[in-house]
mmCIF file of C-alpha atoms in Angstrom:
data_model
loop_
_atom_site.group_PDB
_atom_site.id
_atom_site.type_symbol
_atom_site.label_atom_id
_atom_site.label_comp_id
_atom_site.label_asym_id
_atom_site.label_seq_id
_atom_site.Cartn_x
_atom_site.Cartn_y
_atom_site.Cartn_z
ATOM 1 C CA UNK A 286 -0.210 0.402 -0.101
ATOM 2 C CA UNK A 287 1.468 3.272 -1.043
ATOM 3 C CA UNK A 288 0.270 6.250 1.441
ATOM 4 C CA UNK A 289 0.458 10.305 0.681
ATOM 5 C CA UNK A 290 0.456 12.313 3.342
ATOM 6 C CA UNK A 291 -1.711 15.499 1.392
ATOM 7 C CA UNK A 292 -0.433 19.358 3.400
ATOM 8 C CA UNK A 293 -1.819 22.829 2.398
ATOM 9 C CA UNK A 294 0.599 25.246 2.349
ATOM 10 C CA UNK A 295 -0.028 28.343 4.939
ATOM 11 C CA UNK A 296 -2.736 30.580 4.630
ATOM 12 C CA UNK A 297 -1.823 34.241 5.005
ATOM 13 C CA UNK A 298 -3.631 36.682 7.146
ATOM 14 C CA UNK A 299 -3.157 39.636 6.069
ATOM 15 C CA UNK A 300 -2.030 43.137 7.953
ATOM 16 C CA UNK A 301 -4.869 44.600 9.126
ATOM 17 C CA UNK A 302 -6.872 46.193 12.372
ATOM 18 C CA UNK A 303 -9.151 45.637 14.998
ATOM 19 C CA UNK A 304 -10.588 47.611 17.889
ATOM 20 C CA UNK A 305 -10.888 46.452 21.475
ATOM 21 C CA UNK A 306 -11.841 48.187 24.250
ATOM 22 C CA UNK A 307 -12.480 47.291 28.225
ATOM 23 C CA UNK A 308 -14.939 48.799 30.233
ATOM 24 C CA UNK A 309 -12.481 50.243 33.038
ATOM 25 C CA UNK A 310 -10.405 52.742 29.656
ATOM 26 C CA UNK A 311 -10.493 53.072 26.225
ATOM 27 C CA UNK A 312 -7.608 51.401 24.097
ATOM 28 C CA UNK A 313 -6.385 53.080 21.127
ATOM 29 C CA UNK A 314 -7.729 51.644 17.920
ATOM 30 C CA UNK A 315 -5.538 50.978 14.908
ATOM 31 C CA UNK A 316 -7.337 51.858 11.797
ATOM 32 C CA UNK A 317 -5.229 50.150 8.965
ATOM 33 C CA UNK A 318 -6.383 47.344 6.437
ATOM 34 C CA UNK A 319 -9.712 44.923 7.392
ATOM 35 C CA UNK A 320 -8.436 41.199 8.375
ATOM 36 C CA UNK A 321 -8.597 39.080 5.621
ATOM 37 C CA UNK A 322 -6.560 35.850 4.563
ATOM 38 C CA UNK A 323 -4.731 34.591 1.768
ATOM 39 C CA UNK A 324 -4.858 31.134 0.661
ATOM 40 C CA UNK A 325 -2.431 28.676 -1.050
ATOM 41 C CA UNK A 326 -2.948 24.996 -1.050
ATOM 42 C CA UNK A 327 -1.686 22.119 -1.753
ATOM 43 C CA UNK A 328 -3.412 19.750 -1.873
ATOM 44 C CA UNK A 329 -12.900 14.024 -6.671
ATOM 45 C CA UNK A 330 -15.193 13.207 -3.561
ATOM 46 C CA UNK A 331 -14.984 16.844 -2.802
ATOM 47 C CA UNK A 332 -11.893 17.899 -2.285
ATOM 48 C CA UNK A 333 -10.939 21.320 -0.469
ATOM 49 C CA UNK A 334 -8.226 22.685 -3.304
ATOM 50 C CA UNK A 335 -7.123 25.911 -4.118
ATOM 51 C CA UNK A 336 -8.667 25.885 -7.515
ATOM 52 C CA UNK A 337 -12.240 25.211 -5.143
ATOM 53 C CA UNK A 338 -11.830 27.120 -1.915
ATOM 54 C CA UNK A 339 -13.812 30.144 -2.708
ATOM 55 C CA UNK A 340 -14.949 31.085 1.062
ATOM 56 C CA UNK A 341 -14.311 29.986 4.388
ATOM 57 C CA UNK A 342 -15.496 30.695 8.171
ATOM 58 C CA UNK A 343 -13.474 32.341 10.723
ATOM 59 C CA UNK A 344 -13.679 33.405 14.641
ATOM 60 C CA UNK A 345 -11.108 35.507 16.560
ATOM 61 C CA UNK A 346 -11.230 35.217 20.164
ATOM 62 C CA UNK A 347 -9.662 38.373 22.097
ATOM 63 C CA UNK A 348 -8.124 35.805 25.715
ATOM 64 C CA UNK A 349 -11.364 33.920 26.713
ATOM 65 C CA UNK A 350 -13.616 36.554 25.097
ATOM 66 C CA UNK A 351 -15.194 36.209 22.028
ATOM 67 C CA UNK A 352 -13.736 39.094 19.483
ATOM 68 C CA UNK A 353 -16.064 38.421 16.442
ATOM 69 C CA UNK A 354 -18.468 35.236 15.993
ATOM 70 C CA UNK A 355 -17.719 32.890 12.969
ATOM 71 C CA UNK A 356 -18.347 34.883 10.203
ATOM 72 C CA UNK A 357 -17.792 34.220 5.727
ATOM 73 C CA UNK A 358 -14.822 35.159 4.145
ATOM 74 C CA UNK A 359 -14.921 35.688 0.433
ATOM 75 C CA UNK A 360 -12.008 34.708 -2.016
ATOM 76 C CA UNK A 361 -11.448 38.558 -4.031
ATOM 77 C CA UNK A 362 -10.031 38.860 -7.589
ATOM 78 C CA UNK A 363 -6.322 40.003 -5.524
ATOM 79 C CA UNK A 364 -6.457 36.516 -3.898
ATOM 80 C CA UNK A 365 -7.423 37.776 -0.047
ATOM 81 C CA UNK A 366 -10.106 35.870 1.502
ATOM 82 C CA UNK A 367 -12.256 39.293 3.140
ATOM 83 C CA UNK A 368 -16.031 39.308 5.346
ATOM 84 C CA UNK A 369 -18.366 42.131 4.441
ATOM 85 C CA UNK A 370 -18.171 43.151 8.459
ATOM 86 C CA UNK A 371 -14.409 44.586 8.702
ATOM 87 C CA UNK A 372 -13.113 44.060 12.053
ATOM 88 C CA UNK A 373 -9.415 45.724 13.253
ATOM 89 C CA UNK A 374 -6.623 45.089 14.891
ATOM 90 C CA UNK A 375 -6.139 46.249 18.558
ATOM 91 C CA UNK A 376 -4.338 48.841 18.644
ATOM 92 C CA UNK A 377 -2.395 48.283 22.230
ATOM 93 C CA UNK A 378 -1.299 44.846 20.557
ATOM 94 C CA UNK A 379 -3.132 42.273 22.250
ATOM 95 C CA UNK A 380 -2.851 38.743 20.786
ATOM 96 C CA UNK A 381 -6.041 37.452 19.049
ATOM 97 C CA UNK A 382 -6.424 33.864 18.254
ATOM 98 C CA UNK A 383 -7.881 32.451 15.221
ATOM 99 C CA UNK A 384 -10.252 29.238 14.291
ATOM 100 C CA UNK A 385 -11.240 28.519 10.764
ATOM 101 C CA UNK A 386 -12.887 26.013 8.407
ATOM 102 C CA UNK A 387 -13.543 24.866 5.194
ATOM 103 C CA UNK A 388 -16.485 24.233 4.323
ATOM 104 C CA UNK A 389 -19.402 25.834 5.369
ATOM 105 C CA UNK A 390 -21.753 23.032 5.720
ATOM 106 C CA UNK A 391 -19.067 20.177 6.737
ATOM 107 C CA UNK A 392 -22.079 17.287 7.680
ATOM 108 C CA UNK A 393 -23.402 18.444 11.336
ATOM 109 C CA UNK A 394 -22.962 21.865 12.902
ATOM 110 C CA UNK A 395 -19.968 23.390 14.012
ATOM 111 C CA UNK A 396 -19.448 25.380 17.184
ATOM 112 C CA UNK A 397 -17.011 27.881 18.144
ATOM 113 C CA UNK A 398 -17.831 29.972 21.641
ATOM 114 C CA UNK A 399 -16.009 31.067 23.708
ATOM 115 C CA UNK A 400 -17.043 27.426 25.797
ATOM 116 C CA UNK A 401 -17.133 25.458 23.056
ATOM 117 C CA UNK A 402 -15.285 24.819 19.823
ATOM 118 C CA UNK A 403 -16.304 21.404 17.663
ATOM 119 C CA UNK A 404 -18.076 19.804 15.257
ATOM 120 C CA UNK A 405 -20.508 17.240 16.641
ATOM 121 C CA UNK A 406 -21.393 14.168 15.357
ATOM 122 C CA UNK A 407 -20.047 14.604 11.890
ATOM 123 C CA UNK A 408 -20.865 11.410 9.211
ATOM 124 C CA UNK A 409 -19.998 11.532 5.759
ATOM 125 C CA UNK A 410 -22.056 10.953 3.141
ATOM 126 C CA UNK A 411 -23.168 7.323 2.498
ATOM 127 C CA UNK A 412 -22.676 7.822 -1.123
ATOM 128 C CA UNK A 413 -18.404 7.765 -1.745
ATOM 129 C CA UNK A 414 -19.314 10.566 -4.919
ATOM 130 C CA UNK A 415 -21.852 12.867 -1.888
ATOM 131 C CA UNK A 416 -18.490 12.810 0.482
ATOM 132 C CA UNK A 417 -17.300 15.984 1.099
ATOM 133 C CA UNK A 418 -13.740 17.342 3.190
ATOM 134 C CA UNK A 419 -13.387 19.287 5.894
ATOM 135 C CA UNK A 420 -10.820 21.593 6.685
ATOM 136 C CA UNK A 421 -9.408 23.856 9.749
ATOM 137 C CA UNK A 422 -6.536 26.166 11.212
ATOM 138 C CA UNK A 423 -5.942 27.650 13.775
ATOM 139 C CA UNK A 424 -3.368 30.452 14.795
ATOM 140 C CA UNK A 425 -2.507 33.772 16.853
ATOM 141 C CA UNK A 426 -1.841 37.333 15.127
ATOM 142 C CA UNK A 427 -0.799 40.787 17.097
ATOM 143 C CA UNK A 428 -0.741 44.299 15.133
ATOM 144 C CA UNK A 429 3.062 44.715 15.535
ATOM 145 C CA UNK A 430 3.993 41.451 14.301
ATOM 146 C CA UNK A 431 1.558 40.740 11.677
ATOM 147 C CA UNK A 432 -0.081 43.973 10.620
ATOM 148 C CA UNK A 433 2.116 44.038 7.610
ATOM 149 C CA UNK A 434 3.383 40.771 6.906
ATOM 150 C CA UNK A 435 0.644 38.700 7.696
ATOM 151 C CA UNK A 436 -0.993 36.174 9.586
ATOM 152 C CA UNK A 437 0.092 32.311 8.810
ATOM 153 C CA UNK A 438 -2.572 30.078 8.750
ATOM 154 C CA UNK A 439 -2.225 26.713 7.682
ATOM 155 C CA UNK A 440 -5.400 24.531 6.624
ATOM 156 C CA UNK A 441 -4.947 20.606 7.748
ATOM 157 C CA UNK A 442 -7.300 17.690 6.391
ATOM 158 C CA UNK A 443 -9.480 16.488 9.263
ATOM 159 C CA UNK A 444 -10.458 13.883 7.320
ATOM 160 C CA UNK A 445 -8.950 10.523 5.246
ATOM 161 C CA UNK A 446 -8.851 10.031 1.448
ATOM 162 C CA UNK A 447 -9.073 6.351 0.400
ATOM 163 C CA UNK A 448 -8.452 5.252 -3.136
ATOM 164 C CA UNK A 449 -8.412 2.505 -4.616
ATOM 165 C CA UNK A 450 -7.185 0.924 -7.120
ATOM 166 C CA UNK A 451 -7.329 -2.572 -9.148
ATOM 167 C CA UNK A 452 -3.844 -4.737 -11.614
ATOM 168 C CA UNK A 453 -3.916 -8.254 -13.241
ATOM 169 C CA UNK A 454 -1.398 -9.992 -14.671
ATOM 170 C CA UNK A 455 -3.152 -13.120 -15.300
ATOM 171 C CA UNK A 456 -4.045 -13.521 -19.312
ATOM 172 C CA UNK A 457 -6.483 -16.106 -18.630
ATOM 173 C CA UNK A 458 -8.921 -14.784 -17.419
ATOM 174 C CA UNK A 459 -10.650 -11.219 -18.108
ATOM 175 C CA UNK A 460 -11.553 -9.138 -14.900
ATOM 176 C CA UNK A 461 -14.135 -6.550 -15.729
ATOM 177 C CA UNK A 462 -15.157 -4.131 -11.974
ATOM 178 C CA UNK A 463 -18.229 -1.882 -11.940
ATOM 179 C CA UNK A 464 -18.467 -0.525 -8.056
ATOM 180 C CA UNK A 465 -16.214 -0.255 -5.193
ATOM 181 C CA UNK A 466 -17.728 -0.441 -1.568
ATOM 182 C CA UNK A 467 -15.746 0.267 1.906
ATOM 183 C CA UNK A 468 -17.106 -2.055 4.357
ATOM 184 C CA UNK A 469 -17.850 -1.234 8.296
ATOM 185 C CA UNK A 470 -15.750 1.437 8.879
ATOM 186 C CA UNK A 471 -16.775 4.093 11.581
ATOM 187 C CA UNK A 472 -19.224 6.568 10.255
ATOM 188 C CA UNK A 473 -19.597 8.652 13.118
ATOM 189 C CA UNK A 474 -17.341 10.981 15.150
ATOM 190 C CA UNK A 475 -16.966 14.812 16.614
ATOM 191 C CA UNK A 476 -14.248 16.808 15.911
ATOM 192 C CA UNK A 477 -12.288 19.080 19.000
ATOM 193 C CA UNK A 478 -10.608 22.761 17.059
ATOM 194 C CA UNK A 479 -9.098 22.888 20.302
ATOM 195 C CA UNK A 480 -7.010 19.366 20.426
ATOM 196 C CA UNK A 481 -7.752 18.610 16.793
ATOM 197 C CA UNK A 482 -8.399 15.111 17.902
ATOM 198 C CA UNK A 483 -11.704 12.983 16.740
ATOM 199 C CA UNK A 484 -13.824 10.862 19.869
ATOM 200 C CA UNK A 485 -15.365 8.640 17.496
ATOM 201 C CA UNK A 486 -18.644 6.576 18.116
ATOM 202 C CA UNK A 487 -19.430 3.261 17.629
ATOM 203 C CA UNK A 488 -21.593 3.111 14.225
ATOM 204 C CA UNK A 489 -20.582 1.395 11.294
ATOM 205 C CA UNK A 490 -21.201 2.020 7.845
ATOM 206 C CA UNK A 491 -20.264 1.139 4.280
ATOM 207 C CA UNK A 492 -19.341 3.066 1.547
ATOM 208 C CA UNK A 493 -20.566 2.248 -2.036
ATOM 209 C CA UNK A 494 -20.072 3.790 -5.449
ATOM 210 C CA UNK A 495 -21.215 1.733 -8.793
ATOM 211 C CA UNK A 496 -21.239 2.610 -12.117
ATOM 212 C CA UNK A 497 -22.181 1.208 -15.637
ATOM 213 C CA UNK A 498 -18.782 1.360 -17.532
ATOM 214 C CA UNK A 499 -17.086 -1.361 -16.275
ATOM 215 C CA UNK A 500 -12.895 -0.529 -15.987
ATOM 216 C CA UNK A 501 -11.398 -3.798 -17.769
ATOM 217 C CA UNK A 502 -8.294 -4.774 -15.147
ATOM 218 C CA UNK A 503 -4.766 -5.522 -16.950
ATOM 219 C CA UNK A 504 -1.366 -5.349 -15.572
ATOM 220 C CA UNK A 505 -0.970 -1.475 -14.981
ATOM 221 C CA UNK A 506 -3.020 -0.487 -11.497
ATOM 222 C CA UNK A 507 -5.877 1.473 -12.742
ATOM 223 C CA UNK A 508 -8.416 3.524 -9.970
ATOM 224 C CA UNK A 509 -11.625 1.588 -9.160
ATOM 225 C CA UNK A 510 -13.497 4.534 -7.771
ATOM 226 C CA UNK A 511 -16.006 5.375 -10.493
ATOM 227 C CA UNK A 512 -17.118 8.899 -11.598
ATOM 228 C CA UNK A 513 -17.825 9.395 -7.400
ATOM 229 C CA UNK A 514 -14.229 9.795 -6.960
ATOM 230 C CA UNK A 515 -12.009 8.686 -3.664
ATOM 231 C CA UNK A 516 -13.563 8.514 -0.656
ATOM 232 C CA UNK A 517 -13.499 11.242 2.285
ATOM 233 C CA UNK A 518 -14.288 9.718 5.706
ATOM 234 C CA UNK A 519 -12.995 9.539 9.012
ATOM 235 C CA UNK A 520 -9.667 8.526 10.478
ATOM 236 C CA UNK A 521 -9.380 5.540 13.141
ATOM 237 C CA UNK A 522 -7.872 2.714 13.116
ATOM 238 C CA UNK A 523 -9.440 -0.876 11.281
ATOM 239 C CA UNK A 524 -10.557 -4.406 12.966
ATOM 240 C CA UNK A 525 -10.285 -6.170 9.867
ATOM 241 C CA UNK A 526 -13.474 -9.077 8.583
ATOM 242 C CA UNK A 527 -12.328 -12.074 9.542
ATOM 243 C CA UNK A 528 -13.494 -14.285 6.116
ATOM 244 C CA UNK A 529 -12.956 -17.508 7.921
ATOM 245 C CA UNK A 530 -14.085 -17.752 11.142
ATOM 246 C CA UNK A 531 -16.908 -14.660 10.415
ATOM 247 C CA UNK A 532 -17.905 -14.869 7.098
ATOM 248 C CA UNK A 533 -21.291 -13.449 7.462
ATOM 249 C CA UNK A 534 -19.123 -10.438 9.196
ATOM 250 C CA UNK A 535 -21.292 -10.211 12.032
ATOM 251 C CA UNK A 536 -18.464 -8.529 14.292
ATOM 252 C CA UNK A 537 -18.505 -5.507 11.266
ATOM 253 C CA UNK A 538 -14.990 -5.608 10.721
ATOM 254 C CA UNK A 539 -13.704 -4.155 7.610
ATOM 255 C CA UNK A 540 -13.082 -4.880 4.555
ATOM 256 C CA UNK A 541 -13.024 -3.689 0.646
ATOM 257 C CA UNK A 542 -14.481 -5.108 -1.893
ATOM 258 C CA UNK A 543 -15.071 -4.149 -5.468
ATOM 259 C CA UNK A 544 -18.090 -5.234 -7.655
ATOM 260 C CA UNK A 545 -16.516 -7.968 -10.116
ATOM 261 C CA UNK A 546 -17.070 -10.003 -13.123
ATOM 262 C CA UNK A 547 -14.553 -12.779 -13.711
ATOM 263 C CA UNK A 548 -15.541 -14.651 -17.525
ATOM 264 C CA UNK A 549 -12.684 -17.170 -19.045
ATOM 265 C CA UNK A 550 -10.483 -14.375 -21.982
ATOM 266 C CA UNK A 551 -10.190 -17.396 -25.017
ATOM 267 C CA UNK A 552 -14.271 -18.674 -24.909
ATOM 268 C CA UNK A 553 -15.964 -16.041 -22.401
ATOM 269 C CA UNK A 554 -17.363 -18.168 -20.156
ATOM 270 C CA UNK A 555 -18.175 -16.401 -17.206
ATOM 271 C CA UNK A 556 -17.094 -17.695 -13.844
ATOM 272 C CA UNK A 557 -17.753 -15.390 -10.866
ATOM 273 C CA UNK A 558 -20.303 -14.669 -9.926
ATOM 274 C CA UNK A 559 -21.604 -18.410 -10.654
ATOM 275 C CA UNK A 560 -23.948 -19.627 -12.517
ATOM 276 C CA UNK A 561 -22.616 -18.128 -15.591
ATOM 277 C CA UNK A 562 -25.691 -14.778 -16.240
ATOM 278 C CA UNK A 563 -23.837 -11.511 -17.200
ATOM 279 C CA UNK A 564 -24.191 -10.388 -13.789
ATOM 280 C CA UNK A 565 -21.532 -9.026 -11.291
ATOM 281 C CA UNK A 566 -20.847 -9.761 -7.743
ATOM 282 C CA UNK A 567 -18.475 -8.307 -4.958
ATOM 283 C CA UNK A 568 -15.418 -9.265 -3.848
ATOM 284 C CA UNK A 569 -13.620 -7.980 -0.732
ATOM 285 C CA UNK A 570 -10.262 -8.117 1.577
ATOM 286 C CA UNK A 571 -10.371 -7.444 4.763
ATOM 287 C CA UNK A 572 -8.242 -4.297 5.934
ATOM 288 C CA UNK A 573 -6.568 -3.138 9.201
ATOM 289 C CA UNK A 574 -5.226 0.022 8.300
ATOM 290 C CA UNK A 575 -4.575 2.652 10.955
ATOM 291 C CA UNK A 576 -5.936 5.587 8.640
ATOM 292 C CA UNK A 577 -4.637 9.119 9.978
ATOM 293 C CA UNK A 578 -6.404 12.564 9.642
ATOM 294 C CA UNK A 579 -4.885 14.336 6.200
ATOM 295 C CA UNK A 580 -3.639 11.299 4.667
ATOM 296 C CA UNK A 581 -4.483 9.598 1.304
ATOM 297 C CA UNK A 582 -4.957 6.102 1.308
ATOM 298 C CA UNK A 583 -4.119 4.416 -2.208
ATOM 299 C CA UNK A 584 -4.551 0.104 -1.794
ATOM 300 C CA UNK A 585 -3.698 -1.593 -5.012
ATOM 301 C CA UNK A 586 -4.979 -5.124 -5.472
ATOM 302 C CA UNK A 587 -3.923 -7.807 -7.613
ATOM 303 C CA UNK A 588 -5.954 -9.815 -8.867
ATOM 304 C CA UNK A 589 -2.778 -11.862 -10.236
ATOM 305 C CA UNK A 590 -3.310 -15.109 -8.327
ATOM 306 C CA UNK A 591 -6.809 -15.203 -6.864
ATOM 307 C CA UNK A 592 -9.850 -12.520 -6.342
ATOM 308 C CA UNK A 593 -10.279 -12.374 -2.723
ATOM 309 C CA UNK A 594 -13.343 -14.012 -0.918
ATOM 310 C CA UNK A 595 -17.467 -13.303 -1.374
ATOM 311 C CA UNK A 596 -18.296 -10.084 -0.174
ATOM 312 C CA UNK A 597 -20.082 -10.512 3.778
ATOM 313 C CA UNK A 598 -23.593 -9.197 1.913
ATOM 314 C CA UNK A 599 -23.426 -11.401 -1.131
ATOM 315 C CA UNK A 600 -24.149 -15.276 -1.181
ATOM 316 C CA UNK A 601 -22.001 -18.181 0.404
ATOM 317 C CA UNK A 602 -20.102 -14.885 2.010
ATOM 318 C CA UNK A 603 -16.433 -15.967 2.750
ATOM 319 C CA UNK A 604 -15.998 -17.966 0.341
ATOM 320 C CA UNK A 605 -12.182 -17.722 -2.076
ATOM 321 C CA UNK A 606 -14.049 -15.966 -5.590
ATOM 322 C CA UNK A 607 -11.602 -18.660 -7.790
ATOM 323 C CA UNK A 608 -10.386 -21.749 -6.448
ATOM 324 C CA UNK A 609 -6.622 -22.853 -6.246
ATOM 325 C CA UNK A 610 -5.392 -23.591 -9.862
ATOM 326 C CA UNK A 611 -6.802 -26.247 -12.049
ATOM 327 C CA UNK A 612 -4.134 -28.968 -11.955
ATOM 328 C CA UNK A 613 -4.530 -33.047 -12.512
ATOM 329 C CA UNK A 614 -3.142 -36.302 -11.278
ATOM 330 C CA UNK A 615 -2.045 -38.339 -13.674
ATOM 331 C CA UNK A 616 -1.739 -42.212 -14.104
ATOM 332 C CA UNK A 617 -0.590 -43.599 -16.581
ATOM 333 C CA UNK A 618 -1.415 -48.021 -17.165
ATOM 334 C CA UNK A 619 1.126 -49.783 -17.921
ATOM 335 C CA UNK A 620 0.908 -52.191 -21.442
ATOM 336 C CA UNK A 621 0.071 -55.222 -21.683
ATOM 337 C CA UNK A 622 1.650 -57.625 -23.586
ATOM 338 C CA UNK A 623 -1.303 -59.733 -25.249
ATOM 339 C CA UNK A 624 -0.631 -62.344 -27.420
ATOM 340 C CA UNK A 625 -2.909 -64.011 -29.798
ATOM 341 C CA UNK A 626 -1.965 -67.647 -31.425
ATOM 342 C CA UNK A 627 -3.146 -67.742 -35.064
ATOM 343 C CA UNK A 628 -2.611 -70.716 -37.343
ATOM 344 C CA UNK A 629 -1.036 -71.370 -40.238
ATOM 345 C CA UNK A 630 -3.092 -70.609 -43.441
ATOM 346 C CA UNK A 631 -2.710 -72.968 -45.705
ATOM 347 C CA UNK A 632 -4.033 -73.693 -50.110
#
């Protein structure tokens, strides 16, 4: 398995000014440029990138006090993200703390207040093509340090991205794939903006994408994710499905599955699923990866010498999709000498 960490380059918080005061005495107001952000992101599901990030949502705090609530900052033609309501740096050089995220509606309620900074009960969409990315950032800044240079605001992916690829060097059979399934990871969790930690529930789900135009496998690995693109789901330590001892997966172990049809290359006789009916059926393998937030995991299934197990949701779950190679035992019977006596022929 190859895994690649997706990183996001720093977002610059442009030099600006905010007004701040106490109940006892006024504080000088610095009227500079209003607080705004500049995005530089290096990163199918909807992944947040430089190209599609047009709005971010941010709140600011002065100590434990809310300086401004969550506000929308839209991207301008100059590349800066600005808000309709302008806030300015405190003139006394007080430090501000910023919490930011995108998109606005990641699939659960985001709360950023003095008492709570969280997203509660987030669940990725069941259909892989409907899943969306979720990025967050925190930073501190002061007038003196950041009014001119800007506050660096680095966004990080808080979910994991999953891609499944497949290949085969087996030229005896034709392997056609028309769907992908990610089986039984934890599907609900709550995120803490302060610690950047997830608290996972016990709910599990099956994420699926199917498509009409099958992918025919060859010796080079190709994606089998379909038009929906890669999955974007919760980070977690997986516990693998046990096809031998729990074929129906009552324990809800994790697995990857592809919607598969196998036929002989020369004659076209279908060997999976059987009987030959022109249909496809899911073929699965267990996985027990530790998925870490911000990383993309690329699984490559090699079907050269086998095709995994029948999916736990299909008939005869846990059975090998293909048996071992066809082979024969050969016993050659020795020649037996048989003598035939013939009478002499006379005229």
